[in-house]
């Protein structure tokens, strides 16, 4: 969740949504995102809306946060009811951050219980929390599993100490196999997040990180290219020449190695940066984002979407807590997407999925571009013959360029 909020229209204090959100509502799943904005330290590459404990106080403190998040759950229930939106059980819940597990496990369980108590939960619902390897214990993971969490995503990032140091990560590589074991003993599915392209990371370093992560037999792996965001510590270090810059060719070579090793280990890519051991172990919460389902985002800076209306909460935890204490919406702004914008976003997102994009969704320009994309080796010709646009490995490396070629004029 980037720390800079977009511009938009004013959001009403009561949170009521326009009637258009009811169109097709029965065809869309409903999920919940819970943003926990706290971290033990701020990583040098991170541009997310996060805060260390010493930066905050009052209603925005870590101790009070669970109660504030529950207050937004209650507000959401009232706003959706007032909008005429029928109550739907949650199909997915995702706690992100920040470091959600920096809060006591019982606080996370309290928020989840409140949400389930208000909306209910689908029988096969996916409930995930992100976690740093040094922010959990066997006991805390068991509390989460007992509360209804089904999945944990560990920020492993690298198996190489000097790479973790550049990223300002606080855990040691030896901690990761322990937390994976603890999670499995608690009955939780395990995802591992990796980052490639860190300044000073060699190809051998990246190979070691991949092979080490795969040796833990995870259900899911995410591998993201490091992006240097303006205003971060890492951006300043690169500008001053203290660490080398980012190399696009290095990123491409490391992505190709990731695909080679992860696929050989039996996981299949289903989105450009994500691989799952089985289709059922893909992150269904993220798939709901990419497919345009509905979700409510809890927390400062969190984004929500219902039926083509998108809104985002005020960024600072103190302002967020103050609004909820006053019984008013924490939303800073919102936008209503027209049909054309929704279709463009659909193309942009679904083109990145392993399941591909229905070619019929493309206009004349996009369909005409398909022949060139196939000739350039960016799109699978067999899938295209069957009416699907599916990226090849080369196409995934150039996904943004592919999307630009198929978008409507």
Short mmCIF file of C-alpha atoms in Angstrom, two decimals, residues 51-194:
data_model
loop_
_atom_site.label_atom_id
_atom_site.label_comp_id
_atom_site.label_asym_id
_atom_site.label_seq_id
_atom_site.Cartn_x
_atom_site.Cartn_y
_atom_site.Cartn_z
CA UNK A 51 4.97 3.62 11.30
CA UNK A 52 7.21 2.52 14.12
CA UNK A 53 5.71 2.33 17.60
CA UNK A 54 7.49 5.44 18.83
CA UNK A 55 5.92 7.61 16.11
CA UNK A 56 2.34 7.23 17.32
CA UNK A 57 0.15 7.63 20.37
CA UNK A 58 -3.40 8.07 21.59
CA UNK A 59 -6.05 6.14 19.66
CA UNK A 60 -3.47 5.31 17.00
CA UNK A 61 -1.22 3.35 19.37
CA UNK A 62 -0.62 -0.35 18.91
CA UNK A 63 -2.49 -1.13 22.13
CA UNK A 64 -5.64 0.65 20.93
CA UNK A 65 -5.49 -0.37 17.29
CA UNK A 66 -7.61 -3.53 17.42
CA UNK A 67 -10.50 -1.55 18.92
CA UNK A 68 -10.17 1.11 16.23
CA UNK A 69 -10.18 -1.51 13.46
CA UNK A 70 -13.28 -3.13 14.96
CA UNK A 71 -14.93 0.30 14.96
CA UNK A 72 -14.38 0.49 11.20
CA UNK A 73 -15.84 -2.99 10.78
CA UNK A 74 -18.99 -1.72 12.52
CA UNK A 75 -18.98 1.43 10.38
CA UNK A 76 -18.66 -0.66 7.23
CA UNK A 77 -21.65 -2.80 8.18
CA UNK A 78 -23.79 0.32 8.71
CA UNK A 79 -22.62 1.99 5.48
CA UNK A 80 -23.26 -1.06 3.33
CA UNK A 81 -26.69 -1.60 4.86
CA UNK A 82 -27.58 2.07 4.28
CA UNK A 83 -26.45 1.66 0.66
CA UNK A 84 -28.81 -1.27 0.14
CA UNK A 85 -25.93 -3.71 -0.34
CA UNK A 86 -27.05 -7.19 0.73
CA UNK A 87 -24.94 -8.82 3.42
CA UNK A 88 -22.51 -11.33 1.97
CA UNK A 89 -20.21 -13.70 3.85
CA UNK A 90 -16.51 -13.03 3.49
CA UNK A 91 -14.78 -15.23 0.92
CA UNK A 92 -11.28 -13.98 1.78
CA UNK A 93 -9.65 -11.95 4.55
CA UNK A 94 -6.11 -10.59 4.30
CA UNK A 95 -4.13 -8.88 7.09
CA UNK A 96 -1.28 -6.86 5.55
CA UNK A 97 1.01 -4.07 6.55
CA UNK A 98 3.33 -3.09 7.99
CA UNK A 99 3.82 -6.16 10.11
CA UNK A 100 0.43 -7.50 11.25
CA UNK A 101 2.05 -9.95 13.65
CA UNK A 102 3.70 -7.09 15.51
CA UNK A 103 0.31 -6.86 17.22
CA UNK A 104 -0.51 -9.59 19.75
CA UNK A 105 -2.09 -12.59 18.05
CA UNK A 106 -5.18 -12.14 20.20
CA UNK A 107 -5.66 -8.62 18.77
CA UNK A 108 -5.62 -10.00 15.22
CA UNK A 109 -8.02 -12.71 16.33
CA UNK A 110 -10.30 -10.07 17.87
CA UNK A 111 -10.51 -8.14 14.58
CA UNK A 112 -11.19 -11.35 12.64
CA UNK A 113 -13.88 -12.45 15.10
CA UNK A 114 -15.58 -9.07 14.81
CA UNK A 115 -15.61 -9.25 11.00
CA UNK A 116 -16.88 -12.83 10.95
CA UNK A 117 -19.50 -11.98 13.57
CA UNK A 118 -20.86 -9.14 11.40
CA UNK A 119 -20.63 -10.73 7.94
CA UNK A 120 -20.04 -14.43 8.35
CA UNK A 121 -17.44 -16.49 6.53
CA UNK A 122 -17.71 -18.76 3.51
CA UNK A 123 -17.13 -22.42 4.47
CA UNK A 124 -13.90 -22.61 2.46
CA UNK A 125 -12.76 -19.03 3.10
CA UNK A 126 -9.10 -18.08 2.86
CA UNK A 127 -7.80 -16.04 5.82
CA UNK A 128 -4.21 -14.83 5.50
CA UNK A 129 -1.82 -12.77 7.56
CA UNK A 130 1.55 -11.44 6.49
CA UNK A 131 4.33 -11.92 9.04
CA UNK A 132 8.00 -11.26 9.51
CA UNK A 133 9.95 -14.36 10.53
CA UNK A 134 11.01 -12.71 13.80
CA UNK A 135 7.49 -11.57 14.73
CA UNK A 136 5.87 -14.95 15.46
CA UNK A 137 6.19 -17.80 17.94
CA UNK A 138 4.70 -21.30 17.95
CA UNK A 139 2.14 -20.04 20.45
CA UNK A 140 1.11 -16.96 18.46
CA UNK A 141 0.69 -18.97 15.26
CA UNK A 142 -1.50 -21.47 17.08
CA UNK A 143 -3.67 -18.62 18.41
CA UNK A 144 -4.14 -17.40 14.85
CA UNK A 145 -4.99 -20.86 13.54
CA UNK A 146 -7.47 -21.43 16.35
CA UNK A 147 -9.12 -18.08 15.52
CA UNK A 148 -9.72 -19.10 11.91
CA UNK A 149 -6.61 -18.01 10.01
CA UNK A 150 -5.76 -20.53 7.30
CA UNK A 151 -2.59 -19.16 5.76
CA UNK A 152 0.53 -17.14 6.63
CA UNK A 153 2.78 -15.26 4.22
CA UNK A 154 6.31 -14.85 5.57
CA UNK A 155 8.53 -12.01 4.36
CA UNK A 156 11.64 -14.11 3.82
CA UNK A 157 12.99 -11.80 1.04
CA UNK A 158 16.43 -13.45 0.87
CA UNK A 159 18.51 -16.25 2.37
CA UNK A 160 21.71 -14.17 2.15
CA UNK A 161 22.71 -12.04 5.17
CA UNK A 162 24.33 -9.19 3.22
CA UNK A 163 21.20 -8.86 1.05
CA UNK A 164 18.95 -8.77 4.11
CA UNK A 165 21.20 -6.07 5.56
CA UNK A 166 20.78 -3.83 2.49
CA UNK A 167 17.01 -4.32 2.77
CA UNK A 168 17.11 -3.50 6.52
CA UNK A 169 15.41 -6.78 7.36
CA UNK A 170 15.73 -7.72 11.02
CA UNK A 171 15.51 -11.52 10.85
CA UNK A 172 18.31 -14.00 10.23
CA UNK A 173 18.08 -16.69 7.51
CA UNK A 174 18.12 -19.45 10.12
CA UNK A 175 14.82 -18.20 11.52
CA UNK A 176 12.81 -19.00 8.37
CA UNK A 177 12.78 -22.83 8.55
CA UNK A 178 11.71 -22.59 12.19
CA UNK A 179 8.69 -20.39 11.48
CA UNK A 180 7.69 -22.52 8.50
CA UNK A 181 7.74 -25.58 10.75
CA UNK A 182 5.74 -23.78 13.47
CA UNK A 183 3.14 -22.66 10.94
CA UNK A 184 2.75 -26.17 9.57
CA UNK A 185 2.39 -27.58 13.08
CA UNK A 186 -0.42 -25.08 13.66
CA UNK A 187 -2.15 -26.25 10.48
CA UNK A 188 -1.46 -23.11 8.43
CA UNK A 189 -0.61 -23.03 4.73
CA UNK A 190 2.69 -21.26 4.04
CA UNK A 191 3.67 -18.68 1.46
CA UNK A 192 7.16 -17.19 1.19
CA UNK A 193 7.84 -13.72 -0.22
CA UNK A 194 11.15 -13.11 -1.99
#
